[in-house]
PDB file of C-alpha atoms in Angstrom:
ATOM      1  CA  MET A   1     -19.584  31.575 -16.040  1.00 87.00           C
ATOM      2  CA  GLU A   2     -19.250  27.848 -16.558  1.00 94.00           C
ATOM      3  CA  VAL A   3     -19.545  25.718 -13.442  1.00 97.00           C
ATOM      4  CA  ILE A   4     -16.711  23.408 -12.403  1.00 97.00           C
ATOM      5  CA  LYS A   5     -17.925  20.281 -10.653  1.00 98.00           C
ATOM      6  CA  ILE A   6     -15.422  17.497 -10.012  1.00 98.00           C
ATOM      7  CA  LYS A   7     -16.329  14.337  -8.154  1.00 98.00           C
ATOM      8  CA  GLY A   8     -13.589  13.266  -5.782  1.00 97.00           C
ATOM      9  CA  THR A   9     -11.672   9.999  -5.917  1.00 95.00           C
ATOM     10  CA  ASP A  10      -9.321   8.352  -3.417  1.00 91.00           C
ATOM     11  CA  ASP A  11      -6.535  10.635  -4.641  1.00 94.00           C
ATOM     12  CA  THR A  12      -8.257  13.743  -5.981  1.00 97.00           C
ATOM     13  CA  PRO A  13     -10.577  16.133  -4.136  1.00 98.00           C
ATOM     14  CA  THR A  14     -14.216  17.033  -4.799  1.00 98.00           C
ATOM     15  CA  VAL A  15     -14.427  20.535  -6.236  1.00 98.00           C
ATOM     16  CA  THR A  16     -17.311  22.899  -6.905  1.00 98.00           C
ATOM     17  CA  LEU A  17     -16.745  26.334  -8.420  1.00 98.00           C
ATOM     18  CA  ASP A  18     -20.142  27.880  -9.099  1.00 98.00           C
ATOM     19  CA  ALA A  19     -20.201  31.678  -9.294  1.00 97.00           C
ATOM     20  CA  ALA A  20     -23.957  31.988  -9.936  1.00 97.00           C
ATOM     21  CA  ASN A  21     -24.843  30.092  -6.753  1.00 97.00           C
ATOM     22  CA  GLY A  22     -21.875  31.426  -4.774  1.00 97.00           C
ATOM     23  CA  ILE A  23     -20.410  27.968  -4.079  1.00 98.00           C
ATOM     24  CA  PHE A  24     -16.642  27.644  -3.940  1.00 98.00           C
ATOM     25  CA  GLU A  25     -15.533  24.448  -2.270  1.00 98.00           C
ATOM     26  CA  ILE A  26     -12.748  21.886  -2.241  1.00 98.00           C
ATOM     27  CA  SER A  27     -12.997  18.777  -0.063  1.00 98.00           C
ATOM     28  CA  GLY A  28     -11.567  15.310   0.442  1.00 97.00           C
ATOM     29  CA  ARG A  29      -8.117  13.989  -0.308  1.00 96.00           C
ATOM     30  CA  SER A  30      -5.534  15.471  -2.603  1.00 97.00           C
ATOM     31  CA  LEU A  31      -2.534  13.511  -3.864  1.00 95.00           C
ATOM     32  CA  PRO A  32      -3.037  13.530  -7.622  1.00 94.00           C
ATOM     33  CA  GLU A  33      -0.493  11.886  -9.879  1.00 89.00           C
ATOM     34  CA  ASP A  34      -0.099  15.182 -11.737  1.00 91.00           C
ATOM     35  CA  VAL A  35      -0.919  18.115  -9.433  1.00 93.00           C
ATOM     36  CA  ALA A  36      -0.499  20.763 -12.117  1.00 93.00           C
ATOM     37  CA  ALA A  37      -2.920  19.004 -14.487  1.00 95.00           C
ATOM     38  CA  PHE A  38      -5.524  18.810 -11.719  1.00 97.00           C
ATOM     39  CA  TYR A  39      -5.151  22.296 -10.230  1.00 97.00           C
ATOM     40  CA  ASN A  40      -4.284  24.514 -13.215  1.00 96.00           C
ATOM     41  CA  PRO A  41      -7.873  24.511 -14.582  1.00 97.00           C
ATOM     42  CA  LEU A  42      -9.104  25.603 -11.121  1.00 98.00           C
ATOM     43  CA  ILE A  43      -6.542  28.435 -10.963  1.00 97.00           C
ATOM     44  CA  ASP A  44      -7.492  29.492 -14.514  1.00 97.00           C
ATOM     45  CA  TRP A  45     -11.178  29.493 -13.535  1.00 98.00           C
ATOM     46  CA  LEU A  46     -10.464  31.729 -10.531  1.00 97.00           C
ATOM     47  CA  GLU A  47      -8.426  34.029 -12.754  1.00 96.00           C
ATOM     48  CA  ALA A  48     -11.414  34.380 -15.121  1.00 96.00           C
ATOM     49  CA  TYR A  49     -13.809  34.764 -12.158  1.00 97.00           C
ATOM     50  CA  SER A  50     -11.734  37.612 -10.732  1.00 96.00           C
ATOM     51  CA  GLN A  51     -12.559  39.696 -13.835  1.00 94.00           C
ATOM     52  CA  SER A  52     -16.162  40.075 -12.603  1.00 94.00           C
ATOM     53  CA  PRO A  53     -16.447  38.474  -9.165  1.00 96.00           C
ATOM     54  CA  ASN A  54     -19.425  38.329  -6.822  1.00 96.00           C
ATOM     55  CA  ALA A  55     -19.611  41.033  -4.158  1.00 95.00           C
ATOM     56  CA  LYS A  56     -18.594  38.421  -1.612  1.00 96.00           C
ATOM     57  CA  THR A  57     -16.644  35.185  -2.158  1.00 97.00           C
ATOM     58  CA  ILE A  58     -16.697  32.524   0.552  1.00 98.00           C
ATOM     59  CA  PHE A  59     -14.299  29.673  -0.255  1.00 98.00           C
ATOM     60  CA  ASP A  60     -14.710  26.459   1.778  1.00 98.00           C
ATOM     61  CA  PHE A  61     -11.618  24.309   2.293  1.00 98.00           C
ATOM     62  CA  LYS A  62     -12.687  20.947   3.721  1.00 98.00           C
ATOM     63  CA  LEU A  63      -9.628  18.861   3.021  1.00 97.00           C
ATOM     64  CA  ALA A  64      -8.954  15.704   4.993  1.00 94.00           C
ATOM     65  CA  TYR A  65      -5.492  15.208   3.550  1.00 94.00           C
ATOM     66  CA  PHE A  66      -3.175  16.787   0.989  1.00 96.00           C
ATOM     67  CA  ASN A  67       0.388  15.995  -0.029  1.00 94.00           C
ATOM     68  CA  THR A  68       3.133  18.626  -0.208  1.00 93.00           C
ATOM     69  CA  ALA A  69       2.844  19.000  -3.998  1.00 92.00           C
ATOM     70  CA  SER A  70      -0.866  19.829  -3.535  1.00 95.00           C
ATOM     71  CA  SER A  71      -0.038  22.250  -0.705  1.00 95.00           C
ATOM     72  CA  LYS A  72       1.744  24.443  -3.236  1.00 93.00           C
ATOM     73  CA  MET A  73      -1.319  24.472  -5.506  1.00 95.00           C
ATOM     74  CA  ILE A  74      -3.635  25.267  -2.578  1.00 97.00           C
ATOM     75  CA  LEU A  75      -1.425  28.275  -1.892  1.00 96.00           C
ATOM     76  CA  ASP A  76      -1.895  29.298  -5.539  1.00 95.00           C
ATOM     77  CA  ILE A  77      -5.699  29.200  -5.035  1.00 97.00           C
ATOM     78  CA  LEU A  78      -5.353  31.306  -1.893  1.00 97.00           C
ATOM     79  CA  MET A  79      -3.166  33.794  -3.759  1.00 96.00           C
ATOM     80  CA  LYS A  80      -5.964  34.238  -6.310  1.00 97.00           C
ATOM     81  CA  LEU A  81      -8.300  34.972  -3.384  1.00 97.00           C
ATOM     82  CA  GLU A  82      -5.726  37.409  -2.024  1.00 97.00           C
ATOM     83  CA  ASP A  83      -5.735  39.281  -5.357  1.00 96.00           C
ATOM     84  CA  LEU A  84      -9.533  39.515  -5.132  1.00 96.00           C
ATOM     85  CA  GLN A  85      -9.380  40.888  -1.608  1.00 96.00           C
ATOM     86  CA  ASN A  86      -6.610  43.337  -2.540  1.00 95.00           C
ATOM     87  CA  ASN A  87      -8.816  44.595  -5.369  1.00 95.00           C
ATOM     88  CA  GLY A  88     -11.454  45.578  -2.835  1.00 95.00           C
ATOM     89  CA  HIS A  89     -13.735  42.524  -3.009  1.00 96.00           C
ATOM     90  CA  GLU A  90     -14.949  40.776   0.101  1.00 97.00           C
ATOM     91  CA  VAL A  91     -13.292  37.374   0.581  1.00 97.00           C
ATOM     92  CA  LEU A  92     -13.529  34.770   3.320  1.00 98.00           C
ATOM     93  CA  ALA A  93     -11.530  31.530   3.390  1.00 98.00           C
ATOM     94  CA  LYS A  94     -13.221  28.994   5.650  1.00 98.00           C
ATOM     95  CA  TRP A  95     -10.733  26.344   6.739  1.00 98.00           C
ATOM     96  CA  TYR A  96     -12.415  23.208   8.130  1.00 98.00           C
ATOM     97  CA  TYR A  97     -10.448  20.610  10.058  1.00 97.00           C
ATOM     98  CA  ASP A  98     -11.243  17.549  12.126  1.00 93.00           C
ATOM     99  CA  GLU A  99     -11.023  18.661  15.759  1.00 93.00           C
ATOM    100  CA  ASP A 100      -8.441  15.910  16.425  1.00 88.00           C
ATOM    101  CA  ASP A 101      -6.311  16.835  13.431  1.00 90.00           C
ATOM    102  CA  GLU A 102      -3.700  19.219  14.811  1.00 90.00           C
ATOM    103  CA  ASP A 103      -1.670  19.107  11.568  1.00 91.00           C
ATOM    104  CA  MET A 104      -4.631  20.250   9.427  1.00 95.00           C
ATOM    105  CA  LYS A 105      -5.393  23.025  11.917  1.00 95.00           C
ATOM    106  CA  GLU A 106      -1.770  24.206  11.763  1.00 94.00           C
ATOM    107  CA  ALA A 107      -1.792  24.055   7.964  1.00 95.00           C
ATOM    108  CA  GLY A 108      -4.720  26.515   7.984  1.00 97.00           C
ATOM    109  CA  GLU A 109      -2.938  28.809  10.428  1.00 96.00           C
ATOM    110  CA  GLU A 110       0.153  28.822   8.236  1.00 95.00           C
ATOM    111  CA  TYR A 111      -1.782  29.692   5.104  1.00 96.00           C
ATOM    112  CA  ALA A 112      -3.497  32.467   7.042  1.00 96.00           C
ATOM    113  CA  ASP A 113      -0.018  33.811   7.908  1.00 94.00           C
ATOM    114  CA  ILE A 114       1.281  33.591   4.356  1.00 94.00           C
ATOM    115  CA  VAL A 115      -1.598  35.190   2.443  1.00 95.00           C
ATOM    116  CA  ASP A 116      -3.540  38.360   3.045  1.00 95.00           C
ATOM    117  CA  VAL A 117      -6.987  36.770   3.080  1.00 96.00           C
ATOM    118  CA  THR A 118      -9.592  36.799   5.845  1.00 96.00           C
ATOM    119  CA  PHE A 119      -9.542  33.324   7.382  1.00 96.00           C
ATOM    120  CA  GLU A 120     -12.012  31.510   9.564  1.00 97.00           C
ATOM    121  CA  GLN A 121     -10.922  28.251  11.234  1.00 97.00           C
ATOM    122  CA  ILE A 122     -13.711  25.765  11.865  1.00 97.00           C
ATOM    123  CA  ALA A 123     -13.254  22.578  13.903  1.00 97.00           C
ATOM    124  CA  ILE A 124     -15.487  19.676  12.855  1.00 95.00           C
ATOM    125  CA  GLN A 125     -16.522  17.229  15.564  1.00 89.00           C
TER     126      GLN A 125
ATOM    127  CA  MET B   1      22.365 -31.740 -14.519  1.00 50.00           C
ATOM    128  CA  GLU B   2      19.143 -32.586 -12.784  1.00 52.00           C
ATOM    129  CA  THR B   3      20.773 -32.817  -9.388  1.00 54.00           C
ATOM    130  CA  THR B   4      22.360 -29.374  -9.845  1.00 56.00           C
ATOM    131  CA  GLU B   5      18.968 -27.872 -10.695  1.00 57.00           C
ATOM    132  CA  THR B   6      17.375 -29.455  -7.659  1.00 61.00           C
ATOM    133  CA  LYS B   7      20.168 -28.184  -5.468  1.00 63.00           C
ATOM    134  CA  ASP B   8      19.808 -24.627  -6.863  1.00 78.00           C
ATOM    135  CA  ALA B   9      16.055 -24.646  -6.397  1.00 85.00           C
ATOM    136  CA  LYS B  10      16.500 -25.837  -2.835  1.00 89.00           C
ATOM    137  CA  GLY B  11      19.154 -23.187  -2.245  1.00 91.00           C
ATOM    138  CA  PHE B  12      16.756 -20.542  -3.491  1.00 93.00           C
ATOM    139  CA  LEU B  13      13.908 -21.785  -1.300  1.00 95.00           C
ATOM    140  CA  GLU B  14      16.220 -21.801   1.678  1.00 94.00           C
ATOM    141  CA  PHE B  15      17.128 -18.233   0.851  1.00 94.00           C
ATOM    142  CA  VAL B  16      13.418 -17.344   0.769  1.00 95.00           C
ATOM    143  CA  TYR B  17      13.020 -18.807   4.252  1.00 96.00           C
ATOM    144  CA  GLN B  18      16.045 -16.861   5.518  1.00 96.00           C
ATOM    145  CA  PHE B  19      14.596 -13.768   3.884  1.00 95.00           C
ATOM    146  CA  TYR B  20      11.254 -14.381   5.589  1.00 95.00           C
ATOM    147  CA  LYS B  21      12.949 -14.869   8.976  1.00 96.00           C
ATOM    148  CA  SER B  22      15.010 -11.768   8.406  1.00 95.00           C
ATOM    149  CA  MET B  23      11.861  -9.762   7.638  1.00 94.00           C
ATOM    150  CA  LYS B  24      10.236 -11.047  10.815  1.00 94.00           C
ATOM    151  CA  GLU B  25      13.334 -10.233  12.835  1.00 94.00           C
ATOM    152  CA  HIS B  26      13.348  -6.644  11.545  1.00 93.00           C
ATOM    153  CA  GLU B  27       9.554  -6.407  11.878  1.00 93.00           C
ATOM    154  CA  ILE B  28       9.154  -5.527   8.197  1.00 95.00           C
ATOM    155  CA  THR B  29       5.505  -5.428   7.153  1.00 93.00           C
ATOM    156  CA  LEU B  30       5.993  -4.336   3.553  1.00 94.00           C
ATOM    157  CA  VAL B  31       8.927  -4.538   1.178  1.00 95.00           C
ATOM    158  CA  TYR B  32       9.048  -3.718  -2.507  1.00 95.00           C
ATOM    159  CA  GLU B  33      11.792  -3.432  -5.079  1.00 92.00           C
ATOM    160  CA  GLY B  34      11.194  -2.013  -8.519  1.00 90.00           C
ATOM    161  CA  GLU B  35       9.640   0.903 -10.290  1.00 88.00           C
ATOM    162  CA  ILE B  36       7.361   3.024  -8.105  1.00 87.00           C
ATOM    163  CA  THR B  37       4.259   4.230  -9.909  1.00 87.00           C
ATOM    164  CA  HIS B  38       1.302   6.272  -8.745  1.00 90.00           C
ATOM    165  CA  GLN B  39      -0.868   3.119  -8.781  1.00 92.00           C
ATOM    166  CA  LEU B  40       1.596   1.387  -6.446  1.00 92.00           C
ATOM    167  CA  THR B  41       1.702   4.423  -4.173  1.00 92.00           C
ATOM    168  CA  LYS B  42      -2.072   4.176  -3.816  1.00 92.00           C
ATOM    169  CA  ALA B  43      -1.970   0.394  -3.322  1.00 94.00           C
ATOM    170  CA  PHE B  44       0.745   0.490  -0.629  1.00 94.00           C
ATOM    171  CA  THR B  45      -0.837   3.333   1.299  1.00 93.00           C
ATOM    172  CA  SER B  46      -4.288   1.753   1.273  1.00 92.00           C
ATOM    173  CA  LEU B  47      -2.867  -1.640   2.310  1.00 93.00           C
ATOM    174  CA  THR B  48      -0.985  -0.061   5.216  1.00 93.00           C
ATOM    175  CA  GLU B  49      -4.016   2.047   6.155  1.00 92.00           C
ATOM    176  CA  SER B  50      -6.294  -0.960   6.366  1.00 92.00           C
ATOM    177  CA  ASN B  51      -3.704  -2.892   8.405  1.00 92.00           C
ATOM    178  CA  MET B  52      -3.371   0.019  10.830  1.00 93.00           C
ATOM    179  CA  ALA B  53      -7.144   0.365  11.098  1.00 92.00           C
ATOM    180  CA  LYS B  54      -7.435  -3.361  11.850  1.00 93.00           C
ATOM    181  CA  GLU B  55      -4.790  -3.024  14.563  1.00 90.00           C
ATOM    182  CA  GLU B  56      -6.661  -0.006  15.962  1.00 92.00           C
ATOM    183  CA  GLU B  57      -3.741   2.346  15.604  1.00 92.00           C
ATOM    184  CA  SER B  58      -4.736   5.893  16.605  1.00 91.00           C
ATOM    185  CA  ASN B  59      -6.040   8.213  13.873  1.00 89.00           C
ATOM    186  CA  SER B  60      -3.172  10.557  14.369  1.00 89.00           C
ATOM    187  CA  VAL B  61      -0.546   7.807  13.911  1.00 93.00           C
ATOM    188  CA  GLN B  62      -2.415   6.495  10.862  1.00 93.00           C
ATOM    189  CA  LYS B  63      -2.419   9.942   9.276  1.00 92.00           C
ATOM    190  CA  LYS B  64       1.277  10.470   9.944  1.00 94.00           C
ATOM    191  CA  VAL B  65       2.284   7.077   8.534  1.00 95.00           C
ATOM    192  CA  PHE B  66       0.096   7.699   5.472  1.00 94.00           C
ATOM    193  CA  HIS B  67       1.616  11.131   4.975  1.00 94.00           C
ATOM    194  CA  VAL B  68       5.220   9.923   5.285  1.00 96.00           C
ATOM    195  CA  MET B  69       4.563   6.991   2.919  1.00 96.00           C
ATOM    196  CA  VAL B  70       3.074   9.251   0.251  1.00 94.00           C
ATOM    197  CA  GLU B  71       5.946  11.735   0.405  1.00 94.00           C
ATOM    198  CA  CYS B  72       8.599   8.978   0.356  1.00 93.00           C
ATOM    199  CA  LEU B  73       6.974   7.060  -2.510  1.00 92.00           C
ATOM    200  CA  GLN B  74       6.483  10.223  -4.546  1.00 88.00           C
ATOM    201  CA  ASN B  75      10.135  11.145  -3.931  1.00 86.00           C
ATOM    202  CA  ILE B  76      11.259   7.871  -5.489  1.00 85.00           C
ATOM    203  CA  SER B  77       8.772   7.975  -8.349  1.00 82.00           C
ATOM    204  CA  LYS B  78       9.875  11.531  -9.169  1.00 77.00           C
ATOM    205  CA  HIS B  79      13.615  11.091  -8.734  1.00 70.00           C
ATOM    206  CA  ALA B  80      14.562   7.472  -9.349  1.00 61.00           C
ATOM    207  CA  ASP B  81      14.240   8.034 -13.091  1.00 56.00           C
ATOM    208  CA  ASP B  82      16.942  10.702 -13.111  1.00 58.00           C
ATOM    209  CA  PHE B  83      19.091   8.077 -14.821  1.00 57.00           C
ATOM    210  CA  ALA B  84      19.356   7.031 -18.414  1.00 52.00           C
ATOM    211  CA  GLN B  85      17.854   3.567 -18.818  1.00 51.00           C
ATOM    212  CA  ASN B  86      20.405   0.773 -18.407  1.00 52.00           C
ATOM    213  CA  GLU B  87      22.964   3.210 -17.059  1.00 55.00           C
ATOM    214  CA  THR B  88      23.102   1.178 -13.890  1.00 53.00           C
ATOM    215  CA  MET B  89      21.233  -1.826 -12.638  1.00 57.00           C
ATOM    216  CA  PHE B  90      19.383   0.618 -10.383  1.00 61.00           C
ATOM    217  CA  SER B  91      17.985   2.987 -12.986  1.00 60.00           C
ATOM    218  CA  GLY B  92      14.368   3.931 -12.494  1.00 60.00           C
ATOM    219  CA  ARG B  93      13.997   1.658  -9.518  1.00 79.00           C
ATOM    220  CA  GLY B  94      14.047   1.792  -5.794  1.00 86.00           C
ATOM    221  CA  ILE B  95      13.432  -0.136  -2.614  1.00 92.00           C
ATOM    222  CA  PHE B  96      10.611   0.689  -0.247  1.00 94.00           C
ATOM    223  CA  LEU B  97      10.203  -0.768   3.241  1.00 96.00           C
ATOM    224  CA  VAL B  98       7.736  -0.311   6.064  1.00 96.00           C
ATOM    225  CA  ALA B  99       8.572  -1.754   9.486  1.00 96.00           C
ATOM    226  CA  LYS B 100       6.375  -1.813  12.554  1.00 95.00           C
ATOM    227  CA  GLY B 101       8.113  -1.994  15.899  1.00 94.00           C
ATOM    228  CA  LYS B 102       6.724  -1.971  19.432  1.00 93.00           C
ATOM    229  CA  ASP B 103       7.172   1.786  19.760  1.00 95.00           C
ATOM    230  CA  ASP B 104       7.273   3.106  16.234  1.00 96.00           C
ATOM    231  CA  TYR B 105       6.791   2.657  12.515  1.00 96.00           C
ATOM    232  CA  SER B 106       9.632   3.267  10.118  1.00 97.00           C
ATOM    233  CA  VAL B 107       9.457   4.003   6.418  1.00 97.00           C
ATOM    234  CA  THR B 108      12.671   3.456   4.458  1.00 97.00           C
ATOM    235  CA  THR B 109      13.438   4.228   0.848  1.00 95.00           C
ATOM    236  CA  GLY B 110      16.522   3.488  -1.209  1.00 93.00           C
ATOM    237  CA  ASN B 111      17.322   4.647  -4.715  1.00 90.00           C
ATOM    238  CA  ALA B 112      20.354   5.376  -6.850  1.00 88.00           C
ATOM    239  CA  VAL B 113      21.473   9.000  -7.110  1.00 88.00           C
ATOM    240  CA  ASP B 114      24.134  10.644  -9.210  1.00 89.00           C
ATOM    241  CA  ASN B 115      27.122  11.569  -7.035  1.00 93.00           C
ATOM    242  CA  SER B 116      26.754  15.205  -8.131  1.00 92.00           C
ATOM    243  CA  ARG B 117      23.491  15.417  -6.141  1.00 90.00           C
ATOM    244  CA  ILE B 118      24.894  14.090  -2.859  1.00 93.00           C
ATOM    245  CA  ALA B 119      26.279  17.374  -1.528  1.00 94.00           C
ATOM    246  CA  ASP B 120      22.929  19.192  -2.002  1.00 90.00           C
ATOM    247  CA  LEU B 121      20.913  16.335  -0.521  1.00 91.00           C
ATOM    248  CA  LYS B 122      23.230  16.113   2.498  1.00 95.00           C
ATOM    249  CA  SER B 123      23.129  19.826   3.175  1.00 93.00           C
ATOM    250  CA  LEU B 124      19.321  19.942   2.872  1.00 92.00           C
ATOM    251  CA  LEU B 125      18.888  16.943   5.198  1.00 95.00           C
ATOM    252  CA  GLU B 126      21.414  18.348   7.696  1.00 96.00           C
ATOM    253  CA  GLN B 127      19.661  21.702   7.635  1.00 95.00           C
ATOM    254  CA  ILE B 128      16.276  20.056   8.265  1.00 95.00           C
ATOM    255  CA  ASN B 129      17.677  17.869  11.048  1.00 97.00           C
ATOM    256  CA  SER B 130      19.242  20.879  12.761  1.00 97.00           C
ATOM    257  CA  LEU B 131      15.972  22.851  12.904  1.00 96.00           C
ATOM    258  CA  ASP B 132      13.390  22.873  15.694  1.00 95.00           C
ATOM    259  CA  LYS B 133       9.625  23.108  15.123  1.00 93.00           C
ATOM    260  CA  GLU B 134       9.621  26.899  14.626  1.00 94.00           C
ATOM    261  CA  GLY B 135      12.643  26.771  12.321  1.00 96.00           C
ATOM    262  CA  LEU B 136      10.976  24.086  10.216  1.00 95.00           C
ATOM    263  CA  THR B 137       7.766  26.115   9.963  1.00 94.00           C
ATOM    264  CA  GLU B 138       9.783  29.104   8.725  1.00 94.00           C
ATOM    265  CA  LEU B 139      11.661  26.962   6.187  1.00 94.00           C
ATOM    266  CA  TYR B 140       8.373  25.413   5.006  1.00 93.00           C
ATOM    267  CA  LYS B 141       6.745  28.818   4.558  1.00 93.00           C
ATOM    268  CA  LYS B 142       9.780  30.159   2.698  1.00 92.00           C
ATOM    269  CA  GLN B 143       9.882  27.144   0.378  1.00 91.00           C
ATOM    270  CA  ILE B 144       6.146  27.080  -0.345  1.00 91.00           C
ATOM    271  CA  LYS B 145       6.203  30.805  -1.188  1.00 88.00           C
ATOM    272  CA  GLU B 146       9.434  30.936  -3.180  1.00 86.00           C
ATOM    273  CA  GLY B 147       9.741  27.414  -4.530  1.00 77.00           C
ATOM    274  CA  ARG B 148       8.342  26.496  -7.893  1.00 72.00           C
ATOM    275  CA  LEU B 149       6.745  23.228  -8.782  1.00 67.00           C
ATOM    276  CA  SER B 150       9.354  21.190 -10.681  1.00 71.00           C
ATOM    277  CA  ASP B 151       8.485  19.709 -14.069  1.00 65.00           C
ATOM    278  CA  LYS B 152       8.104  16.422 -12.213  1.00 63.00           C
ATOM    279  CA  GLY B 153       5.537  17.978  -9.915  1.00 62.00           C
ATOM    280  CA  GLY B 154       7.682  18.147  -6.786  1.00 66.00           C
ATOM    281  CA  ALA B 155       7.413  21.175  -4.533  1.00 62.00           C
ATOM    282  CA  GLY B 156      10.693  20.623  -2.636  1.00 77.00           C
ATOM    283  CA  LEU B 157       8.706  20.312   0.575  1.00 90.00           C
ATOM    284  CA  GLY B 158       8.679  16.554   1.164  1.00 92.00           C
ATOM    285  CA  PHE B 159      11.666  16.171   3.521  1.00 94.00           C
ATOM    286  CA  ILE B 160      10.745  19.301   5.476  1.00 94.00           C
ATOM    287  CA  ASP B 161       7.229  18.056   5.961  1.00 94.00           C
ATOM    288  CA  ILE B 162       8.272  14.551   7.021  1.00 95.00           C
ATOM    289  CA  LYS B 163      10.340  15.979   9.878  1.00 96.00           C
ATOM    290  CA  ARG B 164       7.540  18.390  10.793  1.00 94.00           C
ATOM    291  CA  LYS B 165       4.917  15.639  10.895  1.00 93.00           C
ATOM    292  CA  THR B 166       7.052  13.057  12.710  1.00 95.00           C
ATOM    293  CA  GLY B 167       9.154  15.360  14.900  1.00 95.00           C
ATOM    294  CA  LYS B 168      12.071  12.986  14.293  1.00 96.00           C
ATOM    295  CA  ASN B 169      15.300  13.447  12.405  1.00 97.00           C
ATOM    296  CA  LEU B 170      15.629  11.898   8.963  1.00 97.00           C
ATOM    297  CA  GLU B 171      18.325   9.243   9.050  1.00 97.00           C
ATOM    298  CA  TYR B 172      20.205   8.765   5.808  1.00 97.00           C
ATOM    299  CA  HIS B 173      23.174   6.974   4.313  1.00 97.00           C
ATOM    300  CA  PHE B 174      24.946   7.039   0.943  1.00 96.00           C
ATOM    301  CA  LEU B 175      26.655   3.838  -0.240  1.00 96.00           C
ATOM    302  CA  PRO B 176      28.837   3.890  -3.365  1.00 94.00           C
ATOM    303  CA  ILE B 177      27.579   1.841  -6.342  1.00 90.00           C
ATOM    304  CA  ASN B 178      30.325   2.888  -8.757  1.00 90.00           C
ATOM    305  CA  SER B 179      32.416   5.981  -9.489  1.00 92.00           C
ATOM    306  CA  GLN B 180      29.405   8.075 -10.610  1.00 90.00           C
ATOM    307  CA  THR B 181      26.532   6.704  -8.601  1.00 89.00           C
ATOM    308  CA  SER B 182      25.568   6.038  -4.997  1.00 92.00           C
ATOM    309  CA  PHE B 183      22.664   4.333  -3.286  1.00 92.00           C
ATOM    310  CA  PHE B 184      20.737   6.805  -1.139  1.00 93.00           C
ATOM    311  CA  LEU B 185      18.942   5.324   1.857  1.00 96.00           C
ATOM    312  CA  LEU B 186      16.545   7.331   3.987  1.00 96.00           C
ATOM    313  CA  THR B 187      14.552   6.317   7.063  1.00 97.00           C
ATOM    314  CA  SER B 188      11.682   8.214   8.671  1.00 97.00           C
ATOM    315  CA  THR B 189      10.364   7.172  12.065  1.00 97.00           C
ATOM    316  CA  ILE B 190       6.808   7.682  13.322  1.00 97.00           C
ATOM    317  CA  SER B 191       6.199   7.200  17.032  1.00 96.00           C
ATOM    318  CA  ARG B 192       3.202   5.004  17.901  1.00 94.00           C
ATOM    319  CA  THR B 193       2.619   6.931  21.105  1.00 88.00           C
ATOM    320  CA  VAL B 194       1.488  10.420  20.257  1.00 67.00           C
TER     321      VAL B 194
END
């Protein structure tokens, strides 16, 4: 599968989707001008990936900030992971947050409530 | 003629001074009137961020102010163009204010809305203001699951999230512009003591 590598800016996150090396990661800030234009290619990639996924998919979420429009798209990513898990594949969503950032911690807990995906919360010092 | 011009120019400069004093009095640190674009959203948030960092505001307060500013600015940029150009003097434009008081920051937006939208806006804002933390979390989860991204890229989550992040009610006011249109003002408050 093709590799998606996007370098982050002050309003878009850094993204790596690399099936061969088992790297699935989104990090940084997300408040793109057009959320759909930024996230739809990622959702499409995950859709294609789910046709022949790795035995185990570990997705790292290392976001420092995201706006509410992005929060909807992040849920769409998690729902793709949920489909994978429901189809019998092993999935782990690792949710990183700054240990002082209560809001980011809560955001992870809420996603874990909404979707049926194994979640791990990781505080960064 | 010349004397009139001089008098007008002086009158205008006096107004600018009054305006400056008025800004100081209301502790306004940023005011903008016009079209809100994504570039401006980035410029205003980064300006405010660097000011807050200089003043050693806590990380948590900085994040909350940043968050509220982004949601408010994106609200105007997504909704202020709901008007046909030239329909009113307010079409496609809005006012954006940030004030810094001793105890809190406030972020205020104002933009024209069609009167047909007022009832929905009021009921949404009243609903949000009536909810406690748990109620807001439930509403947020319901909206993020069931809501669809609008063609303007809004998720319908902005107001809910502002109240969740600030823990303070959204204060709002509608002032009539003409028979079809009103000016919608909204203030969010962020406490400086977390």
